[in-house]
């Protein structure tokens, strides 16, 4: 099953919530709340009941707070920035300031864009600075200034899980603490989105002026719904320019006259609220209380899991005493009042070097563990904990790294980290599955045999303390599943796997030395020529390869390579990551008959015309491949039924349209500066993928030794799903090439191919084996690069371009030094 450890990203919803909600919708008719009929009145009354329920949940009343429904926490923050009664620079009055803690979500920092447009200055405050702000107390004569200022801080950091003191609210409002030394009246925005997912918030005690929240963080469903809780003391001061449906008491279309509704909520809820989603909240509160007994129990339960995981994780050491992880924390995980259920870390090798978060994420996916990686929309905390300077951020951007991508290391330094987080549905089994994954993939037998690791073994076999609640079986306590010493050294998977990403140190050094020696090829005169040994195309994306000895080259790569793809009922591209059985679908192309024949065991063959369906019956649609839009058309019901029957669930076959005028898949491929107009098929990165047999052989020896069973080279070649296979003399020398020519064809090297879990799938059986990606990671150091991407440079020949097996490959080094072609009689040319 899945081990979900991204509850700070989103909670998971229980079946009972969906059932209660859908039963409600089946049994009641809910109309637009702006109408006056019976069904609309029911909707309005239910929404008001939910408002009351939210206030009750936060221990406050309608006398003190108003609930304004928004599309989420971000929309609530934007509303505050737009409506706060700022006094801009340049007036006779002292001007306002917007201050925010640097350990804040992007959506908080982004408020400064609105304040800047209003000529209001923004001031970032570091966490340590606020603790020293008592020095900013004003003299008595300046304390009567009423200029409004706003200070925003998170109740809980979404990066490290630290809980900032709720006492700051009153201290800042009273003037005991001042973010900056300036006269005026301070209001407090408490970003509670992360905090309220696992901790109770009492607004009767901690009366912040603005509290933005997102409900999916608490319940998992519905998404796209949040709220702004605003104190009634400041609500009348909020300003609003736009007015939408439902917000006006009266207005004129022909004159500039508008009178707002009296209710603050109705005044700020433009248009019809998402009323069915709001109704779902009622069931969210009911189910959460029934399953857990309340937020205080959730707080204790999730903290117990985080404390346990932190204790074991921080104790893991290599045989040389080096830590396995570097944890980014502001606390020692000893108190649930100051630490939430979030652990942020980077994995290290035994030399103390960071293993990129993208690599860790790939490995976790092999174990069906879902984590979060990157900077988590909190650049300030990321910079603080990872010691990333402002200049580093700008240099990383110039190097091609943007928020949310998989560029995890720049010049050997991490650009982000790994985050795990627990929710009320999490169990100790989840925590142990994660810890077993770290142990299995990082520690060898010699590491787990060392004496000081015994304390970890003890922790991994202890029971849950009696005072830690669990929700696995009503209110009963659950025991941590015991893990034997043998399991610490061997991952107990149904498929035989290894226990580390990297080999023992002596073996690792020999592998690194071998790679280092062969990484830069030397010029060889009279040596063995480099030739093409195999050519594969993949007519249907993620399906089986079609091997040929020669094949035409089109403007997108090999003709018909990845021109089709299988999509699910929602039109989303399916790959072997989600559906390994796709590799059992065998397409072949008959150029003479102009058909593609699709075969699979137990199924009658079916054919698809190579001629594009340009008739009226063609259903044109837009799809996405790796976030890039492509124009496609549906191949019809007959093909859809065939794939649905074979795969066991509804799906369809679609084909990329050749209508270049309507295409939007001309991708800016990474590593190729001039590729803005490069035409691609349904590939992920580039037109061609090339691998080297010598590199395969070196990897084969290593994997075979770890598997303790023979491995056929043909099987390994197929796992890497290349278009072009070559036989170069040295392993991995292809990584030093800038350009290559094959026969009359010229190719530019785009960059290395970073591998994912698809290489773990046996292309003949569809079975998974984690060992292959782990072995590749171990053999290549801290990356999973294997093979290089190529782009075809424009041919000046008037003849059709053909790629053939046996053709000679002439590479050019990155230093622009051409490797001399061999001069022996063994030279072999093929058109």
Short mmCIF file of N, CA and C in Angstrom, two decimals, residues 396-480:
data_model
loop_
_atom_site.label_atom_id
_atom_site.label_comp_id
_atom_site.label_asym_id
_atom_site.label_seq_id
_atom_site.Cartn_x
_atom_site.Cartn_y
_atom_site.Cartn_z
N UNK A 396 21.18 30.36 -8.83
CA UNK A 396 20.46 29.12 -9.12
C UNK A 396 19.43 29.33 -10.22
N UNK A 397 18.78 30.48 -10.20
CA UNK A 397 17.81 30.80 -11.26
C UNK A 397 18.51 30.89 -12.61
N UNK A 398 19.67 31.53 -12.64
CA UNK A 398 20.43 31.62 -13.89
C UNK A 398 20.89 30.25 -14.36
N UNK A 399 21.10 29.33 -13.41
CA UNK A 399 21.51 27.97 -13.76
C UNK A 399 20.33 27.12 -14.23
N UNK A 400 19.12 27.71 -14.23
CA UNK A 400 17.96 26.99 -14.73
C UNK A 400 17.02 26.46 -13.66
N UNK A 401 17.37 26.66 -12.38
CA UNK A 401 16.53 26.14 -11.29
C UNK A 401 15.40 27.12 -10.97
N UNK A 402 14.17 26.60 -10.96
CA UNK A 402 13.01 27.39 -10.54
C UNK A 402 12.26 26.61 -9.48
N UNK A 403 11.43 27.30 -8.73
CA UNK A 403 10.66 26.65 -7.67
C UNK A 403 9.84 25.50 -8.24
N UNK A 404 9.93 24.35 -7.57
CA UNK A 404 9.11 23.21 -7.96
C UNK A 404 9.73 22.27 -8.95
N UNK A 405 10.94 22.55 -9.46
CA UNK A 405 11.54 21.62 -10.41
C UNK A 405 12.37 20.58 -9.67
N UNK A 406 13.06 19.71 -10.44
CA UNK A 406 13.82 18.63 -9.82
C UNK A 406 15.33 18.89 -9.84
N UNK A 407 15.74 20.15 -10.05
CA UNK A 407 17.16 20.49 -9.96
C UNK A 407 17.49 20.64 -8.48
N UNK A 408 18.06 19.58 -7.91
CA UNK A 408 18.23 19.53 -6.46
C UNK A 408 19.61 19.98 -5.98
N UNK A 409 20.58 19.98 -6.88
CA UNK A 409 21.94 20.40 -6.53
C UNK A 409 22.46 21.35 -7.60
N UNK A 410 23.02 22.45 -7.17
CA UNK A 410 23.71 23.37 -8.09
C UNK A 410 25.10 23.60 -7.52
N UNK A 411 26.10 23.24 -8.29
CA UNK A 411 27.50 23.31 -7.83
C UNK A 411 27.69 22.50 -6.55
N UNK A 412 26.99 21.38 -6.47
CA UNK A 412 27.14 20.48 -5.33
C UNK A 412 26.39 20.88 -4.08
N UNK A 413 25.71 22.03 -4.11
CA UNK A 413 24.98 22.50 -2.93
C UNK A 413 23.48 22.30 -3.13
N UNK A 414 22.76 21.92 -2.08
CA UNK A 414 21.33 21.64 -2.23
C UNK A 414 20.52 22.91 -2.46
N UNK A 415 19.51 22.78 -3.31
CA UNK A 415 18.58 23.88 -3.56
C UNK A 415 17.31 23.73 -2.73
N UNK A 416 17.17 22.60 -2.06
CA UNK A 416 15.99 22.35 -1.24
C UNK A 416 16.22 21.12 -0.38
N UNK A 417 15.14 20.54 0.11
CA UNK A 417 15.26 19.44 1.05
C UNK A 417 14.06 18.50 0.92
N UNK A 418 13.98 17.55 1.85
CA UNK A 418 12.89 16.57 1.87
C UNK A 418 12.06 16.83 3.12
N UNK A 419 10.74 16.77 2.98
CA UNK A 419 9.86 16.98 4.13
C UNK A 419 8.90 15.82 4.27
N UNK A 420 8.78 15.29 5.49
CA UNK A 420 7.71 14.35 5.80
C UNK A 420 6.84 14.99 6.87
N UNK A 421 5.55 14.69 6.82
CA UNK A 421 4.61 15.27 7.78
C UNK A 421 3.51 14.27 8.06
N UNK A 422 3.04 14.28 9.29
CA UNK A 422 2.04 13.32 9.74
C UNK A 422 0.69 14.01 9.95
N UNK A 423 -0.38 13.22 9.77
CA UNK A 423 -1.73 13.70 10.01
C UNK A 423 -2.48 12.72 10.88
N UNK A 424 -3.75 13.01 11.12
CA UNK A 424 -4.50 12.16 12.04
C UNK A 424 -4.67 10.74 11.52
N UNK A 425 -4.55 10.55 10.21
CA UNK A 425 -4.66 9.20 9.64
C UNK A 425 -3.34 8.42 9.71
N UNK A 426 -2.26 9.10 10.01
CA UNK A 426 -0.95 8.44 10.03
C UNK A 426 -0.87 7.44 11.17
N UNK A 427 -0.07 6.40 10.97
CA UNK A 427 0.11 5.36 11.97
C UNK A 427 1.59 5.16 12.25
N UNK A 428 1.88 4.42 13.31
CA UNK A 428 3.28 4.09 13.59
C UNK A 428 3.84 3.18 12.52
N UNK A 429 2.98 2.45 11.85
CA UNK A 429 3.45 1.63 10.73
C UNK A 429 3.99 2.53 9.61
N UNK A 430 3.33 3.67 9.39
CA UNK A 430 3.82 4.62 8.39
C UNK A 430 5.22 5.12 8.78
N UNK A 431 5.38 5.47 10.04
CA UNK A 431 6.68 5.96 10.51
C UNK A 431 7.74 4.89 10.33
N UNK A 432 7.41 3.65 10.67
CA UNK A 432 8.40 2.59 10.56
C UNK A 432 8.70 2.22 9.11
N UNK A 433 7.69 2.29 8.26
CA UNK A 433 7.93 2.03 6.84
C UNK A 433 8.93 3.03 6.29
N UNK A 434 8.78 4.28 6.69
CA UNK A 434 9.72 5.31 6.24
C UNK A 434 11.11 5.04 6.79
N UNK A 435 11.22 4.73 8.07
CA UNK A 435 12.53 4.48 8.68
C UNK A 435 13.20 3.25 8.08
N UNK A 436 12.42 2.22 7.81
CA UNK A 436 12.98 1.01 7.18
C UNK A 436 13.50 1.34 5.78
N UNK A 437 12.79 2.24 5.09
CA UNK A 437 13.24 2.67 3.77
C UNK A 437 14.60 3.38 3.86
N UNK A 438 14.75 4.29 4.80
CA UNK A 438 16.03 4.99 4.96
C UNK A 438 17.13 4.00 5.32
N UNK A 439 16.85 3.09 6.24
CA UNK A 439 17.86 2.11 6.65
C UNK A 439 18.23 1.18 5.50
N UNK A 440 17.21 0.71 4.78
CA UNK A 440 17.46 -0.25 3.70
C UNK A 440 18.25 0.37 2.56
N UNK A 441 18.02 1.65 2.30
CA UNK A 441 18.65 2.27 1.13
C UNK A 441 19.93 3.02 1.45
N UNK A 442 20.21 3.23 2.76
CA UNK A 442 21.42 3.95 3.10
C UNK A 442 22.46 3.12 3.83
N UNK A 443 22.03 2.16 4.65
CA UNK A 443 22.98 1.47 5.52
C UNK A 443 23.27 0.06 5.03
N UNK A 444 24.53 -0.31 5.02
CA UNK A 444 24.94 -1.66 4.68
C UNK A 444 25.01 -2.49 5.96
N UNK A 445 25.32 -3.78 5.83
CA UNK A 445 25.40 -4.67 6.99
C UNK A 445 26.44 -4.16 7.99
N UNK A 446 27.56 -3.66 7.48
CA UNK A 446 28.61 -3.18 8.39
C UNK A 446 28.13 -1.96 9.17
N UNK A 447 27.25 -1.15 8.56
CA UNK A 447 26.74 0.02 9.27
C UNK A 447 25.82 -0.39 10.41
N UNK A 448 24.93 -1.39 10.18
CA UNK A 448 23.95 -1.77 11.20
C UNK A 448 24.55 -2.67 12.26
N UNK A 449 25.76 -3.17 12.02
CA UNK A 449 26.41 -4.03 13.02
C UNK A 449 27.21 -3.24 14.06
N UNK A 450 27.41 -1.94 13.83
CA UNK A 450 28.27 -1.19 14.75
C UNK A 450 27.57 -1.00 16.09
N UNK A 451 28.34 -0.96 17.18
CA UNK A 451 27.76 -0.96 18.53
C UNK A 451 26.79 0.19 18.78
N UNK A 452 27.15 1.43 18.36
CA UNK A 452 26.29 2.55 18.73
C UNK A 452 24.99 2.58 17.93
N UNK A 453 24.82 1.64 17.00
CA UNK A 453 23.56 1.55 16.28
C UNK A 453 22.54 0.74 17.08
N UNK A 454 22.99 0.09 18.15
CA UNK A 454 22.07 -0.75 18.93
C UNK A 454 20.95 0.06 19.55
N UNK A 455 21.22 1.32 19.87
CA UNK A 455 20.17 2.16 20.43
C UNK A 455 19.05 2.38 19.42
N UNK A 456 19.41 2.45 18.14
CA UNK A 456 18.40 2.60 17.10
C UNK A 456 17.55 1.34 17.02
N UNK A 457 18.23 0.18 17.06
CA UNK A 457 17.50 -1.09 17.02
C UNK A 457 16.51 -1.18 18.17
N UNK A 458 16.93 -0.72 19.34
CA UNK A 458 16.05 -0.73 20.50
C UNK A 458 14.83 0.15 20.26
N UNK A 459 15.07 1.35 19.72
CA UNK A 459 13.96 2.26 19.43
C UNK A 459 13.00 1.67 18.41
N UNK A 460 13.58 0.94 17.44
CA UNK A 460 12.74 0.38 16.38
C UNK A 460 11.93 -0.81 16.85
N UNK A 461 12.20 -1.34 18.04
CA UNK A 461 11.47 -2.52 18.51
C UNK A 461 10.68 -2.24 19.79
N UNK A 462 10.67 -0.98 20.23
CA UNK A 462 9.90 -0.64 21.42
C UNK A 462 8.43 -0.48 21.06
N UNK A 463 7.59 -0.56 22.08
CA UNK A 463 6.17 -0.33 21.90
C UNK A 463 5.85 1.15 22.02
N UNK A 464 4.67 1.51 21.57
CA UNK A 464 4.23 2.88 21.68
C UNK A 464 3.96 3.20 23.14
N UNK A 465 4.43 4.34 23.66
CA UNK A 465 4.11 4.71 25.03
C UNK A 465 2.61 4.75 25.26
N UNK A 466 2.18 4.34 26.43
CA UNK A 466 0.76 4.21 26.71
C UNK A 466 0.00 5.53 26.65
N UNK A 467 0.71 6.64 26.81
CA UNK A 467 0.00 7.92 26.83
C UNK A 467 -0.11 8.56 25.45
N UNK A 468 0.28 7.83 24.39
CA UNK A 468 0.14 8.35 23.03
C UNK A 468 -1.09 7.73 22.38
N UNK A 469 -2.12 8.53 22.06
CA UNK A 469 -3.33 7.98 21.46
C UNK A 469 -3.11 7.60 20.01
N UNK A 470 -3.95 6.72 19.51
CA UNK A 470 -3.91 6.31 18.11
C UNK A 470 -5.33 6.17 17.61
N UNK A 471 -5.50 6.38 16.31
CA UNK A 471 -6.84 6.32 15.73
C UNK A 471 -7.00 5.11 14.82
N UNK A 472 -6.09 4.12 14.94
CA UNK A 472 -6.17 2.96 14.06
C UNK A 472 -7.39 2.11 14.36
N UNK A 473 -7.79 2.04 15.62
CA UNK A 473 -8.93 1.21 16.00
C UNK A 473 -9.69 1.93 17.09
N UNK A 474 -10.57 2.85 16.64
CA UNK A 474 -11.31 3.72 17.57
C UNK A 474 -10.32 4.43 18.47
N UNK A 475 -10.49 4.31 19.80
CA UNK A 475 -9.59 4.98 20.73
C UNK A 475 -8.58 4.03 21.35
N UNK A 476 -8.49 2.79 20.81
CA UNK A 476 -7.53 1.83 21.35
C UNK A 476 -6.12 2.20 20.92
N UNK A 477 -5.16 1.78 21.74
CA UNK A 477 -3.76 2.02 21.42
C UNK A 477 -3.25 0.94 20.49
N UNK A 478 -2.30 1.30 19.63
CA UNK A 478 -1.70 0.30 18.75
C UNK A 478 -0.23 0.16 19.10
N UNK A 479 0.32 -1.02 18.88
CA UNK A 479 1.74 -1.28 19.13
C UNK A 479 2.51 -1.08 17.85
N UNK A 480 3.75 -0.60 17.99
CA UNK A 480 4.62 -0.49 16.82
C UNK A 480 4.98 -1.90 16.35
#
